[in-house]
XYZ file of C-alpha atoms in Angstrom:
562
model
C -137.565 13.699 80.361
C -138.835 14.524 76.892
C -140.929 12.299 74.642
C -138.053 12.292 72.198
C -135.268 11.710 74.679
C -135.498 7.938 74.469
C -134.894 8.309 70.773
C -131.979 10.652 71.334
C -129.609 8.494 73.348
C -126.247 8.001 71.739
C -125.641 4.574 70.347
C -121.875 4.666 70.435
C -121.627 1.002 71.282
C -123.650 0.126 68.204
C -121.276 2.103 66.033
C -118.273 0.344 67.581
C -119.789 -3.084 66.989
C -120.782 -2.038 63.513
C -117.253 -0.992 62.632
C -116.052 -4.513 63.390
C -118.616 -5.884 60.942
C -118.164 -3.117 58.420
C -116.769 -5.117 55.534
C -119.596 -7.623 55.721
C -122.397 -5.067 55.837
C -121.116 -2.367 53.573
C -119.818 -4.281 50.599
C -119.676 -1.922 47.679
C -120.000 1.199 49.840
C -116.359 1.889 50.585
C -115.425 3.920 47.538
C -116.760 7.147 48.955
C -113.688 9.188 48.103
C -114.044 8.642 44.366
C -117.691 9.588 44.443
C -116.995 12.726 46.431
C -114.336 13.802 43.968
C -116.695 13.091 41.105
C -119.530 15.005 42.794
C -117.259 18.014 43.250
C -116.612 18.280 39.509
C -118.464 21.294 38.053
C -121.354 20.308 35.823
C -123.146 22.057 33.029
C -126.248 24.041 34.038
C -129.426 21.989 34.118
C -131.901 22.629 31.366
C -135.646 22.428 31.859
C -137.751 22.023 28.742
C -141.482 22.208 29.392
C -140.816 21.452 33.054
C -138.640 18.413 32.295
C -134.878 17.976 32.476
C -133.285 17.110 29.161
C -131.025 15.240 29.449
C -132.399 13.580 32.601
C -130.747 14.217 35.980
C -130.243 11.539 38.618
C -130.989 12.012 42.318
C -129.477 9.353 44.559
C -131.134 8.998 47.923
C -131.647 7.021 51.083
C -134.805 6.552 53.105
C -136.152 3.776 55.321
C -138.736 1.500 53.747
C -141.413 0.514 56.254
C -143.716 -2.509 56.198
C -146.600 -0.215 55.207
C -145.004 0.289 51.770
C -146.100 -2.394 49.327
C -145.392 -2.831 45.625
C -147.157 -4.528 42.780
C -145.612 -7.651 41.346
C -142.601 -6.692 39.234
C -142.081 -3.370 40.989
C -139.664 -2.441 43.756
C -138.056 0.593 45.393
C -136.133 1.570 42.255
C -138.687 0.578 39.648
C -142.307 1.506 40.329
C -145.106 3.759 39.190
C -143.582 6.725 41.018
C -140.030 6.396 39.683
C -141.466 6.034 36.170
C -143.586 9.141 36.703
C -140.588 11.181 37.962
C -138.533 10.311 34.899
C -141.309 10.748 32.336
C -142.788 13.918 33.857
C -139.746 15.700 35.274
C -136.736 14.035 33.699
C -135.531 12.960 37.134
C -134.171 9.481 37.761
C -134.525 8.413 41.408
C -131.987 5.880 42.597
C -131.610 4.339 46.049
C -128.010 4.296 47.269
C -128.994 1.069 49.007
C -132.214 -0.389 50.360
C -132.773 -1.409 53.960
C -136.021 -1.962 55.892
C -137.057 0.237 58.787
C -137.741 -2.735 61.077
C -135.364 -3.786 63.867
C -133.272 -0.625 63.354
C -131.736 -2.172 60.227
C -131.747 1.115 58.313
C -130.350 3.081 61.237
C -127.590 0.548 61.855
C -126.430 0.512 58.250
C -126.508 4.293 57.961
C -124.467 4.649 61.149
C -121.937 2.231 59.746
C -121.724 4.360 56.620
C -121.056 7.413 58.767
C -118.431 5.585 60.822
C -116.538 4.514 57.696
C -116.848 7.912 56.003
C -118.605 6.156 53.125
C -120.169 8.199 50.351
C -123.505 9.728 51.169
C -126.225 10.032 48.522
C -127.544 13.333 47.218
C -130.554 13.214 49.543
C -131.341 11.531 52.852
C -135.000 11.500 53.859
C -135.637 10.278 57.366
C -138.258 10.084 60.057
C -137.520 8.188 63.226
C -134.712 8.362 65.761
C -133.800 11.967 66.476
C -130.332 11.033 67.681
C -129.489 9.774 64.201
C -130.698 13.032 62.665
C -128.352 14.979 64.930
C -125.443 12.679 64.085
C -126.041 13.311 60.387
C -126.272 17.064 60.888
C -123.152 17.143 63.037
C -121.206 15.110 60.470
C -120.721 18.227 58.364
C -121.644 16.330 55.189
C -124.806 18.304 54.473
C -125.371 21.753 53.081
C -127.243 24.714 54.590
C -130.524 23.624 53.052
C -132.282 26.756 54.252
C -130.386 28.860 51.727
C -131.341 26.472 48.939
C -134.946 26.464 50.143
C -135.108 30.265 50.062
C -133.693 30.250 46.533
C -135.532 27.359 44.892
C -138.749 26.501 46.806
C -141.986 27.735 45.266
C -144.538 29.900 47.049
C -146.915 27.009 47.809
C -144.181 25.126 49.674
C -142.932 28.279 51.408
C -146.431 29.231 52.530
C -146.929 25.713 53.906
C -143.733 25.802 55.934
C -144.408 29.352 57.123
C -147.612 28.228 58.813
C -145.294 27.283 61.676
C -141.658 28.398 61.259
C -140.668 26.469 64.411
C -140.624 23.324 62.252
C -137.082 24.347 61.306
C -135.828 24.339 64.911
C -134.985 20.614 65.324
C -132.748 20.740 62.262
C -130.762 23.904 62.936
C -127.092 24.186 63.840
C -125.170 27.403 64.487
C -128.074 29.418 63.147
C -128.225 27.464 59.869
C -131.171 25.394 58.668
C -129.344 22.184 57.795
C -132.409 19.983 57.336
C -135.658 20.734 55.520
C -138.613 19.637 57.671
C -141.049 17.163 56.137
C -144.462 18.650 56.788
C -147.386 16.842 58.366
C -150.995 17.881 58.884
C -151.389 20.270 61.798
C -153.169 19.166 65.001
C -153.161 15.637 63.587
C -152.566 14.076 67.011
C -154.208 16.681 69.247
C -156.845 15.001 71.419
C -160.557 15.366 72.037
C -162.682 13.662 74.671
C -164.576 10.597 73.425
C -167.632 9.701 75.541
C -170.197 6.912 75.391
C -173.168 8.925 74.234
C -175.631 6.127 74.938
C -174.482 6.053 78.575
C -175.026 9.811 78.871
C -178.539 9.458 77.487
C -179.396 6.507 79.709
C -178.310 8.341 82.851
C -179.815 11.654 81.711
C -176.469 13.437 81.729
C -175.025 16.221 79.606
C -171.570 16.351 78.082
C -169.076 17.912 80.512
C -167.699 21.389 79.943
C -165.605 21.645 83.114
C -163.692 19.265 85.373
C -166.500 19.680 87.884
C -169.040 18.541 85.272
C -166.732 15.701 84.326
C -166.577 14.379 87.871
C -170.375 14.132 87.909
C -170.286 12.099 84.697
C -167.430 9.863 85.874
C -169.159 9.177 89.167
C -172.326 8.112 87.356
C -170.414 5.931 84.887
C -168.647 4.284 87.820
C -171.533 3.814 90.229
C -174.848 3.824 88.315
C -174.479 0.733 86.113
C -174.482 2.507 82.713
C -174.227 -0.779 80.776
C -177.244 -2.207 82.607
C -175.729 -5.584 83.429
C -176.487 -5.340 87.144
C -172.815 -5.398 88.141
C -170.456 -2.668 89.310
C -167.875 -3.293 86.607
C -167.549 0.033 84.786
C -165.680 3.221 85.496
C -165.546 6.751 84.192
C -162.246 7.362 82.423
C -159.595 5.093 80.975
C -156.033 6.354 80.899
C -152.707 4.571 80.493
C -149.575 6.115 81.918
C -147.151 3.216 81.602
C -145.218 5.332 79.084
C -146.262 8.720 80.429
C -149.265 10.781 81.521
C -149.387 12.890 78.369
C -149.243 10.637 75.380
C -150.722 10.016 71.943
C -153.838 8.103 73.054
C -155.607 7.306 76.349
C -154.061 10.581 77.407
C -154.180 12.410 80.753
C -152.182 15.487 79.745
C -155.361 17.557 79.478
C -155.873 17.205 83.259
C -152.632 19.161 83.657
C -153.773 21.504 80.904
C -156.769 22.419 83.039
C -154.257 23.875 85.498
C -152.180 25.705 82.904
C -149.324 23.309 82.195
C -148.304 20.196 80.284
C -145.965 17.652 81.908
C -142.898 15.985 80.450
C -142.295 18.774 77.964
C -140.980 22.317 77.778
C -143.703 24.934 77.523
C -143.544 28.586 76.503
C -144.408 30.989 79.322
C -146.010 34.408 79.003
C -142.609 36.068 79.399
C -141.221 34.160 76.405
C -139.149 31.651 78.371
C -139.321 27.858 78.388
C -140.234 25.986 81.574
C -140.490 22.287 82.278
C -144.166 21.490 82.761
C -143.740 18.718 85.326
C -142.379 21.014 88.036
C -144.957 23.821 87.978
C -147.652 24.519 90.605
C -150.250 23.448 88.043
C -148.691 19.988 87.860
C -149.207 19.579 91.608
C -152.886 20.491 91.271
C -153.333 18.032 88.423
C -151.695 15.215 90.376
C -153.992 15.914 93.326
C -156.959 15.634 90.958
C -155.754 12.331 89.505
C -155.109 11.020 93.006
C -158.694 11.860 93.941
C -160.075 10.163 90.826
C -158.047 7.039 91.488
C -159.254 6.855 95.098
C -162.874 7.147 93.943
C -162.504 4.421 91.313
C -163.073 6.752 88.382
C -159.941 5.479 86.604
C -158.701 1.870 86.481
C -156.261 0.601 89.070
C -154.237 -0.846 86.187
C -153.678 2.592 84.596
C -150.031 2.571 85.630
C -149.311 -0.621 83.681
C -151.554 0.141 80.706
C -149.938 1.512 77.571
C -151.905 3.686 75.163
C -153.516 0.846 73.220
C -154.339 -1.349 76.206
C -156.041 1.527 77.976
C -158.118 2.323 74.881
C -159.292 -1.289 74.818
C -161.111 -0.632 78.099
C -163.267 1.877 76.221
C -163.865 -0.298 73.168
C -164.729 -3.257 75.423
C -167.430 -1.236 77.177
C -165.708 -1.056 80.558
C -164.942 2.700 80.503
C -167.163 5.537 79.377
C -164.502 8.093 78.459
C -161.186 8.029 76.597
C -159.152 10.983 75.348
C -157.288 10.795 72.059
C -156.987 12.090 68.467
C -159.822 12.981 66.113
C -159.045 9.961 63.916
C -159.844 7.354 66.569
C -163.150 6.376 64.873
C -161.046 4.742 62.148
C -159.065 2.895 64.844
C -159.634 1.607 67.462
C -163.119 2.969 68.190
C -164.723 0.915 65.437
C -164.497 -1.972 67.919
C -167.017 -0.281 70.212
C -169.924 -1.252 67.962
C -168.451 -4.673 67.289
C -168.673 -5.383 71.009
C -172.036 -3.630 71.443
C -174.082 -2.924 68.278
C -176.244 -0.448 70.202
C -173.325 1.574 71.513
C -172.890 5.231 70.573
C -169.897 7.470 71.125
C -169.291 11.130 70.451
C -166.452 13.640 70.665
C -166.565 16.449 73.226
C -164.238 19.406 73.832
C -161.407 19.232 76.344
C -162.918 20.482 79.640
C -161.744 23.555 81.516
C -160.313 23.702 85.017
C -161.300 25.757 88.075
C -159.933 28.983 86.584
C -161.444 28.453 83.148
C -158.197 27.198 81.610
C -157.917 24.284 79.225
C -154.873 22.743 77.607
C -154.089 19.695 75.536
C -150.968 17.989 74.273
C -150.068 19.598 70.946
C -148.538 17.814 67.979
C -145.961 19.293 65.579
C -146.416 20.249 61.936
C -143.418 18.138 60.921
C -142.562 14.469 61.139
C -139.239 14.056 59.384
C -136.357 15.749 57.601
C -134.623 15.971 54.230
C -130.844 16.474 54.235
C -128.989 17.562 51.077
C -125.411 16.425 50.477
C -123.014 19.359 50.206
C -121.477 17.579 47.180
C -124.765 17.149 45.307
C -124.197 18.396 41.750
C -127.694 19.623 41.052
C -129.571 20.384 44.290
C -132.129 22.444 42.403
C -133.425 19.191 40.893
C -134.782 18.134 44.277
C -136.706 21.394 44.520
C -138.092 20.958 41.020
C -139.390 17.569 42.153
C -140.834 18.688 45.489
C -142.180 21.987 44.118
C -144.193 20.031 41.575
C -145.721 17.820 44.266
C -146.646 20.812 46.425
C -148.165 22.632 43.491
C -150.071 19.686 42.014
C -150.414 16.836 44.525
C -150.776 18.460 47.962
C -154.131 20.010 47.021
C -155.027 18.690 43.545
C -157.126 20.686 41.143
C -160.182 19.526 39.227
C -158.949 18.111 35.938
C -155.384 17.849 37.210
C -153.286 14.700 36.922
C -153.748 13.894 40.622
C -157.472 14.665 40.743
C -158.446 11.153 41.833
C -155.165 9.983 43.356
C -151.538 9.402 42.506
C -151.975 6.681 39.898
C -154.902 4.762 38.433
C -154.800 1.125 39.389
C -152.906 1.907 42.582
C -154.635 4.284 45.006
C -157.799 4.534 42.886
C -159.542 2.643 40.125
C -162.138 3.656 37.570
C -165.418 1.765 37.822
C -167.884 2.547 35.021
C -165.870 5.681 34.338
C -166.031 6.903 37.937
C -163.108 6.916 40.395
C -163.222 4.630 43.417
C -160.871 4.428 46.422
C -162.496 1.248 47.729
C -159.608 -0.614 49.485
C -160.907 -3.942 48.201
C -160.336 -2.668 44.671
C -157.098 -0.737 45.168
C -155.488 -3.497 47.274
C -153.982 -0.915 49.593
C -151.303 0.443 47.252
C -150.274 3.994 48.168
C -147.802 5.451 45.616
C -147.339 8.648 47.635
C -145.481 6.449 50.147
C -142.829 5.836 47.476
C -141.884 9.528 47.356
C -138.816 11.209 48.828
C -140.939 12.884 51.525
C -142.886 9.689 52.367
C -146.348 11.235 51.803
C -145.778 13.238 48.642
C -146.410 16.737 49.977
C -148.651 17.999 52.765
C -149.980 21.481 53.516
C -150.376 21.455 57.318
C -153.636 23.372 57.661
C -155.423 21.711 54.754
C -156.654 18.503 56.372
C -158.229 19.917 59.534
C -159.715 22.900 57.711
C -161.282 20.543 55.194
C -162.662 18.208 57.872
C -164.139 21.165 59.748
C -165.718 22.468 56.531
C -167.335 19.092 55.894
C -168.496 18.918 59.513
C -170.300 22.223 58.973
C -172.267 20.612 56.160
C -170.547 22.410 53.308
C -170.495 20.619 49.980
C -167.073 19.266 49.008
C -165.823 20.910 45.824
C -162.115 20.190 45.435
C -160.632 16.725 44.827
C -159.032 16.797 48.285
C -162.382 17.594 49.907
C -164.216 14.946 47.898
C -161.689 12.280 48.801
C -161.964 13.026 52.528
C -165.742 13.209 52.328
C -165.833 9.738 50.789
C -163.510 8.153 53.327
C -164.052 9.815 56.712
C -166.832 8.858 59.166
C -169.130 11.546 60.567
C -167.765 11.144 64.106
C -164.289 11.997 62.847
C -165.523 15.120 61.060
C -167.193 16.368 64.213
C -164.089 15.649 66.273
C -161.848 17.535 63.841
C -164.104 20.585 64.129
C -163.728 20.468 67.919
C -159.940 20.273 67.555
C -159.951 23.451 65.463
C -162.466 25.174 67.721
C -160.004 24.678 70.575
C -156.797 25.255 68.614
C -155.668 27.954 71.056
C -155.327 25.407 73.885
C -152.775 23.274 72.010
C -149.511 23.124 73.981
C -146.637 21.900 71.836
C -143.266 20.658 72.984
C -141.148 23.771 72.551
C -137.713 22.229 73.045
C -136.882 20.278 69.899
C -133.113 20.499 69.848
C -130.409 17.980 70.615
C -130.152 16.934 74.278
C -128.237 19.519 76.254
C -125.092 18.637 78.185
C -127.006 18.335 81.457
C -129.699 16.216 79.824
C -127.082 13.802 78.578
C -125.632 13.439 82.076
C -128.710 13.620 84.319
C -131.758 12.770 82.249
C -132.127 9.109 83.261
C -132.003 9.955 86.961
C -134.420 12.882 86.665
C -136.874 10.914 84.539
C -136.971 8.014 86.979
C -137.426 10.411 89.884
C -140.317 12.101 88.096
C -142.114 8.924 87.076
C -141.766 7.364 90.521
C -143.070 10.472 92.276
C -146.018 10.955 89.923
C -147.035 7.300 90.158
C -146.839 7.217 93.939
C -148.943 10.361 94.213
C -151.610 9.186 91.755
C -151.935 5.857 93.552
C -152.109 7.568 96.945
C -148.982 5.841 98.226
C -147.542 9.202 99.226
C -148.918 12.617 100.087
C -149.384 15.259 97.434
C -146.815 17.266 99.399
C -144.155 14.843 98.102
C -144.395 16.876 94.918
C -142.670 19.836 96.604
C -139.727 17.672 97.652
C -139.522 16.257 94.125
C -139.380 19.748 92.573
C -136.660 20.860 94.969
C -134.573 17.776 94.268
C -135.210 18.003 90.511
C -133.903 21.556 90.420
C -130.826 20.830 92.521
C -130.011 17.645 90.589
C -129.576 19.400 87.261
C -133.013 20.808 86.532
C -132.045 24.439 87.044
C -128.985 24.072 84.830
C -131.022 22.205 82.230
C -133.571 25.040 82.207
C -130.769 27.508 81.554
C -129.418 25.404 78.681
C -132.852 24.894 77.137
C -133.497 28.626 77.117
C -130.102 29.328 75.593
C -131.010 26.916 72.797
C -134.413 28.562 72.321
C -132.846 31.985 72.040
C -130.344 30.662 69.489
C -132.995 29.270 67.127
C -135.797 31.777 67.643
C -133.768 34.964 67.987
C -135.939 35.858 70.988
């Protein structure tokens, strides 16, 4: 039902199997009781001298290590340029409790086994991934009310960043307490724009569409007027892929629903302050009728139902489709393939078009992408805030002359060539020390990236290190797209239910999801009348949807106070 629901299914069977193999997998991890007793022993107050702990303090932690994290020869997770920096600069020793890769659920499996055996938890767990695991950790009772610590120890820069969107706390709340600290991401980072083959528009003497009506004119021409000039009818207007769902991270069709005031497969906030499921609204019916019409006219590929996000985008890069909808960063991937396949090709970002009533809407993306949990038995929790405060103050938006002016570390994410910094990947070899940090990306201020890209798109001269770095690494098409994203920021529709699956979701979600996907697919392909939507809504409500709506709104009231 929700994008995150697949991630939220309980893996009880995995825990049971894991318990049988516990001794083999968790060697050395079974002495949790001793560590807990030790951690509960009162310690002397920490002393900071010139911003550095003396004597040093140790923070033990766990986090998944993905294949995108690479180390120089002789370095590893516990001994690298970042761990050396933390000790030398802050007097903080960072120590993995254990190391496990993020691939094949290895990290998740081992952590679940630790939970099942009541093994000692480290001071900090940083995690992004399966939401179900996050809830299991929160519900274990092993972690402190981090919100209280945040209010006490976080600096103003970090607080201001998190206050840009206070709803980032909601996924990690329990009984009104903020158990997990959200790891911030750049805002609107996945919100889509409309990418169109500009050379096709010029060839056919067309203008960029502002409305769905305009768009249909463009799609018809791209489908029927041979825009690639090869003499064959082998192109079409829009590529979408709804194998996974109709509103998704690339090759998206959620904006069609947005043109009618809704967003499917997520819970949206209504004008009266309540949450409603976007797939069962009158606007969803109108959007499905539109998609059905486009399919019947050949504007979208017949294979859309079996295309995932990447496969559908390949239709655009291969020159078969003239329009694809996706994030502002697509020029860095996969749209660079457009010119590889056709050196004369041009593409350009356009705003999300409006519907018959002047509405527009797009799938919104959250300002957070992970969580930090703090062990209730951690001796010195303020040490974590000293560490993260420093990164927010100095790394998130570096100052001219500051230690992070050119990057995290010379010889890693930048090199000096004739005394000037360079981020040329062929010279830096792809090392990214910020990926070694407890929060995966160092520290991010949500609004900073898009605001900077929009500033550069307006032709303003970059002045700060952050602006200069983006200016040197971002193509013009991406700058222009980012400006469009911000220009239309008011049409961003975020998933508003971010809590644990409700009781009814746990019981009925699989059935309701299958019912929804089957109905939507049949309507889009014209295998059933659009009126089948009404029967679907009635059955959805009677099969648990009404009760689920009640539960979702009870959750929303509990976290928002509204």
